[in-house]
Structure formats: C-alpha cells, structure tokens
CSV table of C-alpha atoms in Angstrom, one decimal:
chain,number,residue,atom,x,y,z
V,205,MET,CA,107.9,-65.2,85.0
V,206,ALA,CA,106.7,-64.2,88.5
V,207,LYS,CA,108.9,-61.1,88.4
V,208,ILE,CA,107.5,-60.0,85.1
V,209,VAL,CA,103.9,-60.3,86.4
V,210,GLN,CA,104.8,-58.6,89.6
V,211,THR,CA,106.4,-55.7,87.8
V,212,ALA,CA,103.3,-55.3,85.6
V,213,VAL,CA,101.0,-55.4,88.6
V,214,GLU,CA,103.1,-52.7,90.3
V,215,ILE,CA,102.9,-50.5,87.3
V,216,ALA,CA,99.1,-50.9,87.0
V,217,ASP,CA,98.6,-50.3,90.8
V,218,ALA,CA,100.7,-47.1,90.6
V,219,GLU,CA,99.7,-45.7,87.2
V,220,GLY,CA,96.7,-47.6,85.9
V,221,LEU,CA,96.3,-50.2,83.2
V,222,THR,CA,97.0,-47.9,80.4
V,223,ALA,CA,100.6,-47.5,81.6
V,224,VAL,CA,101.2,-51.3,81.2
V,225,SER,CA,102.9,-52.3,78.0
V,226,MET,CA,105.4,-55.0,77.0
V,227,ARG,CA,108.0,-52.3,76.4
V,228,ARG,CA,107.3,-50.6,79.8
V,229,VAL,CA,107.6,-53.8,81.7
V,230,ALA,CA,110.8,-54.8,79.8
V,231,ASP,CA,112.3,-51.4,80.5
V,232,GLU,CA,111.5,-51.7,84.2
V,233,LEU,CA,113.3,-55.1,84.3
V,234,GLY,CA,116.2,-54.1,82.1
V,235,PHE,CA,115.1,-56.4,79.3
V,236,THR,CA,114.5,-55.7,75.6
V,237,PRO,CA,110.8,-56.0,74.6
V,238,MET,CA,111.6,-58.9,72.3
V,239,SER,CA,113.3,-60.9,75.1
V,240,LEU,CA,110.1,-60.4,77.2
V,241,TYR,CA,108.1,-62.2,74.5
V,242,ARG,CA,110.1,-65.3,75.2
V,243,TYR,CA,108.3,-65.6,78.6
V,244,VAL,CA,105.0,-64.0,77.8
V,245,PRO,CA,103.7,-64.5,74.2
V,246,SER,CA,101.4,-61.4,74.1
V,247,LYS,CA,100.1,-58.5,76.2
V,248,ASP,CA,96.7,-60.4,76.5
V,249,ASP,CA,98.6,-63.2,78.1
V,250,LEU,CA,100.3,-60.8,80.5
V,251,LEU,CA,96.9,-59.2,81.4
V,252,GLU,CA,95.5,-62.6,82.2
V,253,LEU,CA,98.5,-63.4,84.4
V,254,MET,CA,98.1,-60.1,86.1
V,255,GLN,CA,94.5,-60.8,86.9
V,256,ASP,CA,95.3,-64.1,88.5
V,257,ALA,CA,98.1,-62.6,90.5
V,258,ALA,CA,95.7,-59.9,91.7
V,259,ALA,CA,93.3,-62.6,92.8
V,260,ALA,CA,95.8,-63.8,95.4
V,261,LEU,CA,94.6,-63.2,99.0
V,262,PRO,CA,96.4,-60.5,100.9
V,263,PRO,CA,99.2,-61.4,103.4
V,264,GLY,CA,97.8,-63.0,106.5
V,265,VAL,CA,94.5,-64.1,104.9
V,266,THR,CA,93.9,-67.6,103.5
V,267,LEU,CA,91.0,-69.5,102.1
V,268,ALA,CA,91.0,-71.4,105.4
V,269,ASP,CA,89.7,-68.2,107.0
V,270,MET,CA,86.4,-68.5,105.0
V,271,PRO,CA,83.6,-69.0,107.6
V,272,GLY,CA,81.6,-72.2,107.6
V,273,GLY,CA,78.1,-72.3,106.3
V,274,TRP,CA,77.1,-71.3,102.8
V,275,ARG,CA,75.7,-67.9,103.7
V,276,GLU,CA,78.5,-66.6,105.8
V,277,GLY,CA,81.0,-68.2,103.4
V,278,THR,CA,79.4,-66.4,100.4
V,279,ARG,CA,79.5,-63.1,102.3
V,280,TRP,CA,83.2,-63.5,103.0
V,281,TRP,CA,83.9,-64.5,99.5
V,282,ALA,CA,82.1,-61.5,98.0
V,283,ARG,CA,83.7,-59.1,100.4
V,284,GLN,CA,87.2,-60.4,99.8
V,285,THR,CA,86.5,-60.1,96.0
V,286,LEU,CA,85.4,-56.5,96.4
V,287,ALA,CA,88.4,-55.7,98.6
V,288,MET,CA,90.6,-57.1,95.8
V,289,PHE,CA,88.9,-54.7,93.3
V,290,ARG,CA,89.6,-51.8,95.6
V,291,HIS,CA,93.2,-52.7,95.9
V,292,HIS,CA,93.7,-53.4,92.2
V,293,PRO,CA,91.1,-51.2,90.4
V,294,TRP,CA,92.7,-51.8,87.0
V,295,PHE,CA,91.4,-55.4,87.3
V,296,LEU,CA,88.0,-54.1,86.3
V,297,ASP,CA,89.3,-52.4,83.1
V,298,ILE,CA,90.4,-55.8,81.6
V,299,PRO,CA,87.6,-57.2,79.4
V,300,LEU,CA,86.3,-60.7,80.2
V,301,SER,CA,87.3,-62.7,77.1
V,302,ARG,CA,87.2,-66.2,78.6
V,303,PRO,CA,86.6,-68.1,81.8
V,304,PRO,CA,89.4,-67.7,84.4
V,305,MET,CA,91.9,-70.5,84.3
V,306,GLY,CA,94.7,-69.3,86.6
V,307,PRO,CA,95.6,-71.1,89.9
V,308,ASN,CA,94.3,-68.3,92.2
V,309,HIS,CA,91.0,-68.1,90.3
V,310,VAL,CA,90.3,-71.8,90.3
V,311,ARG,CA,91.1,-71.9,94.1
V,312,TRP,CA,88.4,-69.2,94.6
V,313,MET,CA,86.0,-71.3,92.6
V,314,GLU,CA,86.8,-74.3,94.7
V,315,SER,CA,86.3,-72.4,97.9
V,316,PHE,CA,82.9,-71.1,96.7
V,317,LEU,CA,81.6,-74.4,95.6
V,318,GLY,CA,82.8,-76.1,98.8
V,319,ALA,CA,80.6,-73.8,100.8
V,320,TYR,CA,77.6,-75.3,99.0
V,321,ALA,CA,78.6,-78.9,99.2
V,322,ASP,CA,75.9,-79.9,101.7
V,323,THR,CA,73.1,-77.6,100.5
V,324,GLY,CA,71.3,-80.1,98.3
V,325,LEU,CA,71.9,-77.9,95.2
V,326,SER,CA,72.9,-79.7,92.0
V,327,HIS,CA,76.4,-78.9,90.6
V,328,GLY,CA,74.8,-76.9,87.8
V,329,GLU,CA,72.9,-74.8,90.4
V,330,MET,CA,76.1,-74.3,92.4
V,331,MET,CA,77.8,-73.0,89.3
V,332,GLY,CA,74.8,-70.8,88.6
V,333,VAL,CA,75.0,-69.2,92.1
V,334,LEU,CA,78.8,-68.7,91.6
V,335,GLN,CA,78.2,-66.9,88.4
V,336,LEU,CA,75.4,-64.8,89.9
V,337,VAL,CA,77.6,-63.7,92.9
V,338,SER,CA,80.6,-63.2,90.6
V,339,THR,CA,78.5,-61.0,88.2
V,340,TYR,CA,77.1,-59.0,91.1
V,341,THR,CA,80.5,-58.3,92.7
V,342,LEU,CA,82.0,-57.3,89.3
V,343,SER,CA,79.1,-54.9,88.7
V,344,ALA,CA,79.3,-53.5,92.2
V,345,GLY,CA,83.1,-53.1,91.8
V,346,ARG,CA,82.7,-51.3,88.5
V,347,ILE,CA,80.1,-48.9,89.9
V,348,GLU,CA,82.2,-48.1,92.9
V,349,LEU,CA,85.2,-47.5,90.7
V,350,ASN,CA,83.2,-45.2,88.4
V,351,LEU,CA,81.9,-43.2,91.4
V,352,THR,CA,85.4,-42.9,92.8
V,353,GLN,CA,86.7,-41.6,89.4
V,354,ALA,CA,83.8,-39.2,89.2
V,355,SER,CA,84.5,-37.9,92.6
V,356,SER,CA,88.1,-37.1,91.7
V,357,GLN,CA,86.8,-35.1,88.7
V,358,THR,CA,83.9,-33.3,90.4
V,359,GLY,CA,85.1,-33.0,94.0
V,360,VAL,CA,81.8,-34.6,95.1
V,361,ALA,CA,82.3,-37.7,97.3
V,362,PRO,CA,80.3,-40.8,96.5
V,363,ASP,CA,78.4,-40.5,99.7
V,364,GLU,CA,77.3,-36.9,98.9
V,365,TRP,CA,75.5,-37.7,95.7
V,366,ASP,CA,72.1,-38.7,97.1
V,367,PRO,CA,70.9,-35.2,98.1
V,368,ILE,CA,72.2,-33.7,94.9
V,369,TYR,CA,70.5,-36.4,92.8
V,370,GLY,CA,67.2,-36.0,94.7
V,371,GLN,CA,67.2,-32.2,94.2
V,372,LEU,CA,67.9,-32.6,90.4
V,373,LEU,CA,65.1,-35.2,90.1
V,374,ALA,CA,62.7,-33.0,91.9
V,375,LYS,CA,63.3,-30.3,89.3
V,376,VAL,CA,62.7,-32.4,86.2
V,377,ILE,CA,60.0,-34.9,87.0
V,378,ASP,CA,56.2,-34.4,86.6
V,379,PRO,CA,54.5,-36.0,89.6
V,380,ALA,CA,51.4,-36.6,87.5
V,381,GLU,CA,53.4,-38.6,85.0
V,382,LEU,CA,55.7,-40.3,87.5
V,383,PRO,CA,53.7,-40.5,90.7
V,384,MET,CA,55.7,-43.3,92.3
V,385,LEU,CA,59.0,-41.6,91.8
V,386,ALA,CA,57.5,-38.4,93.2
V,387,ARG,CA,56.3,-40.2,96.3
V,388,THR,CA,59.7,-41.8,96.7
V,389,LEU,CA,61.3,-38.3,96.6
V,390,ARG,CA,58.8,-37.0,99.1
V,391,SER,CA,59.7,-39.8,101.5
V,392,GLY,CA,63.1,-38.3,101.9
V,393,VAL,CA,65.1,-41.3,100.8
V,394,PHE,CA,67.5,-39.1,98.9
V,395,ASP,CA,67.9,-36.5,101.6
V,396,THR,CA,70.5,-38.1,103.8
V,397,GLU,CA,74.1,-37.2,103.0
V,398,GLY,CA,76.8,-39.5,104.1
V,399,THR,CA,75.2,-42.8,103.1
V,400,ASP,CA,77.9,-45.3,102.5
V,401,PRO,CA,77.6,-46.8,99.0
V,402,ALA,CA,79.0,-50.0,100.5
V,403,ASP,CA,75.7,-50.3,102.4
V,404,ASP,CA,73.9,-50.6,99.1
V,405,VAL,CA,76.3,-53.4,98.0
V,406,GLU,CA,75.6,-55.3,101.3
V,407,PHE,CA,71.8,-54.8,100.8
V,408,GLY,CA,72.0,-56.2,97.3
V,409,LEU,CA,74.1,-59.2,98.4
V,410,GLU,CA,71.6,-60.0,101.2
V,411,ILE,CA,68.8,-60.0,98.6
V,412,ILE,CA,70.7,-62.5,96.5
V,413,LEU,CA,71.4,-64.7,99.5
V,414,ASP,CA,67.8,-64.6,100.4
V,415,GLY,CA,67.0,-65.9,97.0
V,416,VAL,CA,69.6,-68.6,97.2
V,417,GLU,CA,68.2,-69.6,100.6
V,418,ALA,CA,64.8,-70.0,99.1
V,419,LEU,CA,66.2,-72.3,96.4
V,420,ILE,CA,68.1,-74.4,98.9
V,421,ARG,CA,64.9,-74.8,101.0
V,422,ARG,CA,63.0,-76.0,97.9
V,423,ARG,CA,65.7,-78.5,97.0
V,424,GLN,CA,65.8,-79.8,100.6
V,425,ASP,CA,62.0,-80.2,100.6
V,426,ASP,CA,62.0,-82.2,97.4
C-alpha cells in the first residue's frame, strides 16, 4: 500500500494531479489496473491517501519541534502547512469532501489543540481556531499557487504585480466615485516592486492571532 501511495505522490509532484490515474500508477508499479483495486478501492481513496502522505513532516522535522506557547506554536503550524503546499501543490487541487481522517492529519490536529491546552478556551473554541487557521492557510496556499501559475504564463513574477495593478487601477477608477481607493493609490502602497507575497500571508496570520489572543484574554478574565 505504501509503495502505491508513494508512486502516486511522485507522479503528482513531477507532473501534476491530472497525471495521476489508477492505470498510470499500476503501469509504474508493473501491475494491472484491476490488481491495483485490490489494495485501493477507488481513485478517491487514493487521493485521500496521497493527501495524508503529503502531510507527513519533511525529514529532520518532527512535531516535537513545535515551539511552546499557543502563539508561536500556531505560527510554526501554519508555516509548516504552507511549506507542505509549496512542496506538493497538487494537494490544493483535491476538493475537500470530508474531514481528514488519516494518521498524519490527526497528528497535526493533536499538535494544534495541544498548543491551546492551557489557554482557557473551550474545546469547541479550540476547534474553531483550528478551523480558522486551517481555512486561512488553505486560502493563502491556493492564492500563492494561482499567482505562481499565472507567473509561468505571463512572465510576471508574483512580487512584480503591485505596480502593474496600481497603474491599471489608476486608469479605470473615478476618484469622485471611489475616493478612498483613489487616496490609497496616491499613498504609493502599490508602487513598490519586489514585495514578497509571503509578507502578506504573515500579516494576515498575525491579525488572526491577535483576535485569538483577545478571545483568550476574555476567557481568562471570566
């Protein structure tokens, strides 16, 4: 089973998710497609196994490396998740059909919840924070993937888009109708080329963590 999943992951890493099929995996392993179904009932099952395999930490990194404290722990958790998306971008092409059940995924859940054990949040609130951070990293990962794909098609790097976008906006907006956007353009916020999109991700993560901190303080004051 592990070899089947590993082969499928290697195909997806090299050629993208569309290259993965039961027949292709069987061919790579020297099986017939029908014999593969004895181990993996369907392609959907294979995709689920691939996602869990991708969620394994890279060599030399373990969940024990997660920093103490809920805030630093959440930062580490989110950054490791985003790093996994960059290493296995096809992961983001698989629709979410049900909550993750694989062993690697549930270990990630355990590590996240453990960081909040002494915060005073209820178990429901801890799960809510987990869902919030998971949703944010998924969204950030998909946007980063889309920008990377657009870059390969246009030749414009993701960190070069801000000045281009600012110039295009300046041509089409009416300052009388959209005064705040016009003021934002005049501030020069879009003028800097070379802004790392990862900085925007970190900014958003810190805003989320500030909100979580406010919730924790309220609970500890109750």
